[in-house]
Short mmCIF file of C-alpha atoms in Angstrom, two decimals:
data_model
loop_
_atom_site.label_atom_id
_atom_site.label_comp_id
_atom_site.label_asym_id
_atom_site.label_seq_id
_atom_site.Cartn_x
_atom_site.Cartn_y
_atom_site.Cartn_z
CA MET A 567 -11.60 -15.82 4.27
CA LEU A 568 -11.47 -12.23 5.82
CA SER A 569 -12.61 -13.24 9.17
CA HIS A 570 -10.34 -11.26 11.76
CA TYR A 571 -8.48 -7.99 11.42
CA ILE A 572 -5.45 -6.38 13.47
CA GLU A 573 -5.55 -2.94 13.70
CA ILE A 574 -1.99 -0.85 14.06
CA LYS A 575 -1.75 2.60 15.10
CA ILE A 576 1.02 5.03 14.31
CA LEU A 577 2.03 7.07 17.55
CA PRO A 578 2.70 10.87 17.41
CA ASP A 579 6.47 11.24 17.20
CA PRO A 580 8.58 14.68 17.42
CA GLU A 581 11.47 13.24 15.01
CA PHE A 582 9.23 11.30 12.67
CA SER A 583 6.02 12.48 10.46
CA GLU A 584 2.92 9.77 10.53
CA PRO A 585 3.51 9.26 6.63
CA MET A 586 7.02 8.31 7.24
CA LEU A 587 5.98 5.79 9.81
CA MET A 588 2.93 4.26 7.58
CA GLY A 589 5.91 4.06 4.90
CA ALA A 590 7.92 2.08 7.57
CA LEU A 591 5.25 0.00 8.69
CA LEU A 592 4.15 -1.11 5.30
CA ASN A 593 7.74 -1.96 4.11
CA LYS A 594 7.95 -4.12 7.21
CA LEU A 595 4.25 -5.84 6.24
CA HIS A 596 5.34 -6.23 2.63
CA ARG A 597 8.76 -8.13 3.70
CA ALA A 598 6.85 -10.32 6.02
CA LEU A 599 3.71 -10.85 3.42
CA VAL A 600 6.70 -11.80 0.68
CA GLU A 601 8.14 -14.53 3.58
CA LEU A 602 4.50 -16.09 4.27
CA ASN A 603 4.00 -16.29 0.42
CA THR A 604 0.44 -15.55 0.72
CA THR A 605 -2.09 -14.01 -1.61
CA ASP A 606 -4.83 -13.49 1.31
CA ILE A 607 -3.92 -11.08 3.35
CA GLY A 608 -5.59 -7.52 2.60
CA VAL A 609 -4.97 -4.19 4.01
CA ALA A 610 -7.15 -0.96 4.89
CA TRP A 611 -6.50 2.53 5.83
CA PRO A 612 -9.85 3.34 8.15
CA GLU A 613 -8.65 7.41 7.82
CA TYR A 614 -8.05 7.17 4.01
CA GLN A 615 -8.74 10.65 2.93
CA LEU A 616 -8.29 13.00 -0.94
CA LYS A 617 -8.28 16.46 0.81
CA PRO A 618 -5.76 16.72 2.35
CA LYS A 619 -4.50 13.43 0.63
CA SER A 620 -3.43 10.92 3.61
CA LEU A 621 -3.71 6.98 4.45
CA GLY A 622 -4.14 8.26 7.90
CA GLY A 623 -2.51 6.84 10.98
CA ARG A 624 -4.28 3.43 10.94
CA LEU A 625 -3.74 0.05 9.16
CA ARG A 626 -5.93 -2.56 9.75
CA ILE A 627 -4.81 -6.12 8.55
CA HIS A 628 -7.42 -8.43 7.46
CA SER A 629 -7.28 -12.13 6.91
CA SER A 630 -8.22 -15.42 8.81
CA ALA A 631 -7.24 -15.72 12.70
CA ALA A 632 -4.65 -18.61 11.84
CA GLN A 633 -3.22 -16.32 8.94
CA LEU A 634 -2.71 -13.56 11.44
CA ASP A 635 -1.26 -15.52 13.96
CA MET A 636 1.14 -17.04 11.43
CA LEU A 637 1.75 -13.31 10.44
CA MET A 638 2.42 -12.06 14.02
CA GLY A 639 4.76 -15.12 14.32
CA LEU A 640 7.68 -13.32 12.17
CA SER A 641 7.53 -10.61 14.64
CA TRP A 642 7.52 -8.30 11.74
CA LEU A 643 7.02 -5.19 13.94
CA LYS A 644 10.19 -5.06 15.50
CA GLY A 645 11.91 -1.93 15.86
CA MET A 646 8.23 -0.42 15.83
CA SER A 647 7.30 -0.60 19.08
CA ASP A 648 8.24 2.82 19.86
CA HIS A 649 6.13 4.06 16.97
CA ALA A 650 3.12 1.76 16.64
CA HIS A 651 0.79 0.47 18.89
CA CYS A 652 -0.80 -3.21 17.79
CA ALA A 653 -4.39 -4.18 19.05
CA ASP A 654 -4.79 -8.27 18.97
CA ILE A 655 -6.31 -10.22 16.72
CA THR A 656 -9.98 -9.30 16.28
CA GLU A 657 -13.33 -10.78 14.78
CA ILE A 658 -14.93 -8.74 12.06
CA PRO A 659 -18.17 -7.19 12.98
CA LYS A 660 -21.26 -8.81 11.71
CA GLN A 661 -22.57 -5.90 9.95
CA VAL A 662 -20.01 -4.36 7.39
CA GLU A 663 -19.77 -2.92 4.36
CA TYR A 664 -16.60 -3.43 1.81
CA ILE A 665 -14.00 -1.59 0.17
CA ASN A 666 -10.73 -2.38 -2.47
CA PHE A 667 -7.62 -0.79 -1.93
CA ASN A 668 -5.46 -0.90 -4.80
CA ARG A 669 -2.08 0.41 -6.13
CA LYS A 670 -2.73 2.97 -9.14
CA GLN A 671 0.80 3.30 -10.98
CA TYR A 672 1.52 6.53 -13.08
CA LYS A 673 4.13 6.53 -15.63
CA THR A 674 4.47 10.33 -15.45
CA ASN A 675 8.49 11.34 -15.11
CA ALA A 676 8.97 12.48 -18.69
CA ASP A 677 12.64 12.34 -18.63
CA ARG A 678 12.68 8.66 -17.31
CA LEU A 679 10.16 7.76 -20.00
CA ARG A 680 12.44 9.18 -22.78
CA ARG A 681 15.30 7.87 -21.33
CA ARG A 682 13.59 4.74 -21.47
CA ARG A 683 12.61 5.24 -25.01
CA MET A 684 16.00 6.36 -25.86
CA LYS A 685 17.53 2.69 -24.84
CA ARG A 686 14.55 0.43 -26.16
CA LYS A 687 14.76 2.17 -29.92
CA GLY A 688 18.09 3.59 -29.91
CA GLU A 689 16.63 7.48 -30.70
CA SER A 690 18.33 10.15 -29.75
CA TYR A 691 17.25 12.87 -26.91
CA GLU A 692 15.64 15.32 -29.59
CA GLU A 693 13.47 12.41 -31.22
CA ALA A 694 12.36 10.94 -27.84
CA LEU A 695 11.67 14.35 -26.84
CA ALA A 696 9.29 14.88 -30.12
CA HIS A 697 7.49 11.70 -29.08
CA ILE A 698 7.07 12.28 -25.17
CA PRO A 699 6.35 15.64 -24.47
CA VAL A 700 6.63 17.51 -21.03
CA THR A 701 3.12 18.15 -21.33
CA ILE A 702 2.61 14.00 -20.36
CA GLU A 703 3.56 14.31 -16.62
CA ARG A 704 0.64 14.34 -14.37
CA LYS A 705 0.40 14.67 -10.69
CA SER A 706 -1.55 12.22 -8.83
CA ASP A 707 -3.96 13.48 -6.42
CA LEU A 708 -4.04 10.05 -4.09
CA PRO A 709 -2.59 9.34 -0.80
CA PHE A 710 0.89 7.36 -1.18
CA VAL A 711 3.42 6.03 0.87
CA SER A 712 7.17 6.14 -0.18
CA LEU A 713 9.23 2.92 -0.12
CA ARG A 714 12.37 1.53 -1.04
CA SER A 715 12.56 -1.71 -2.99
CA GLN A 716 14.56 -4.51 -1.63
CA SER A 717 15.70 -5.51 -4.77
CA THR A 718 16.93 -2.40 -6.72
CA GLY A 719 17.45 -0.07 -3.60
CA GLN A 720 15.34 2.36 -5.48
CA SER A 721 13.06 4.59 -3.47
CA PHE A 722 9.07 4.78 -5.23
CA GLN A 723 5.85 6.20 -4.23
CA LEU A 724 2.98 3.66 -3.87
CA PHE A 725 -0.14 5.81 -4.59
CA ILE A 726 -2.88 3.98 -3.11
CA ASN A 727 -6.80 4.43 -4.28
CA GLN A 728 -9.50 3.62 -2.55
CA SER A 729 -12.92 1.85 -4.14
CA GLU A 730 -16.62 3.09 -3.08
CA THR A 731 -18.13 0.81 -0.92
CA VAL A 732 -20.16 -2.18 -1.67
CA SER A 733 -22.37 -4.11 0.14
CA GLU A 734 -21.19 -7.51 -1.07
CA PRO A 735 -17.44 -9.13 -1.04
CA GLN A 736 -15.22 -9.59 -3.75
CA VAL A 737 -13.09 -12.35 -3.45
CA GLY A 738 -9.70 -12.20 -5.12
CA GLN A 739 -5.68 -12.24 -4.16
CA PHE A 740 -3.85 -9.50 -2.69
CA ASN A 741 -0.29 -8.70 -3.33
CA SER A 742 2.67 -8.40 -1.04
CA TYR A 743 1.24 -4.97 -0.15
CA GLY A 744 -1.67 -6.33 0.88
CA LEU A 745 -3.66 -4.49 -1.96
CA SER A 746 -5.55 -6.14 -5.01
CA GLN A 747 -7.15 -5.14 -8.18
CA GLY A 748 -10.73 -6.47 -7.43
CA ALA A 749 -10.51 -8.38 -3.85
CA THR A 750 -12.65 -6.39 -1.04
CA VAL A 751 -11.80 -6.04 2.43
CA PRO A 752 -14.34 -5.14 5.26
CA TRP A 753 -15.03 -2.00 6.10
CA PHE A 754 -16.21 -0.41 9.35
#
C-alpha cells in the first residue's frame, strides 16, 4: 500500500545539469529496486511538464513506510549527497488524486531496425530499406532520462509518460524503475 513517500530534490550544480543528475538518481534507484526485488515501490515527478519537456528536479518515491525504510537502508544514495537533498519518510496527505507514470518505448531508429531485420530475415540492406523507410522515424515529445544498461553497457533514453489524474487509486505492480503500465501513485 502506498501510504508514505520520500521526496528527493536535485540541488543546483555548476558542473552537472538537472536532467543528468536526475538520470544518475534514477540509475541508483533502479539498482536498489532490483536488489530489493520488489514491485510495490512507485515513483512520481511533481514538476513533470511537456513544454518544455522536463521531469523537473524533484522525485517522489511512494510505498509503505516499512518498504521505504528498507530501501533507505541500502544506502543507495551514496555519492549523491552533494547533488540531492533527501527528505524523511512522510505520510501521504489525506486528500490526494492519483496518477500513473509509465515507460513509453519508441522504435524509431530506422538504421537499427533495418540492421535487426537484415539479421533476422537474412535480407540485404536494400531489401530492408524497402521495408523500413526513413519516414518511420518519430521524435518523442515526452520527457526522458538518459540511462546506461548495467547488463549491456548500452546507453538508452527512458521516455516517461504521465497519465491524467484520477480520483481512485489503481492497484498494480511497479517495475524496477518505479514505473507501471496501470498502477497509480498519489498526486499532490
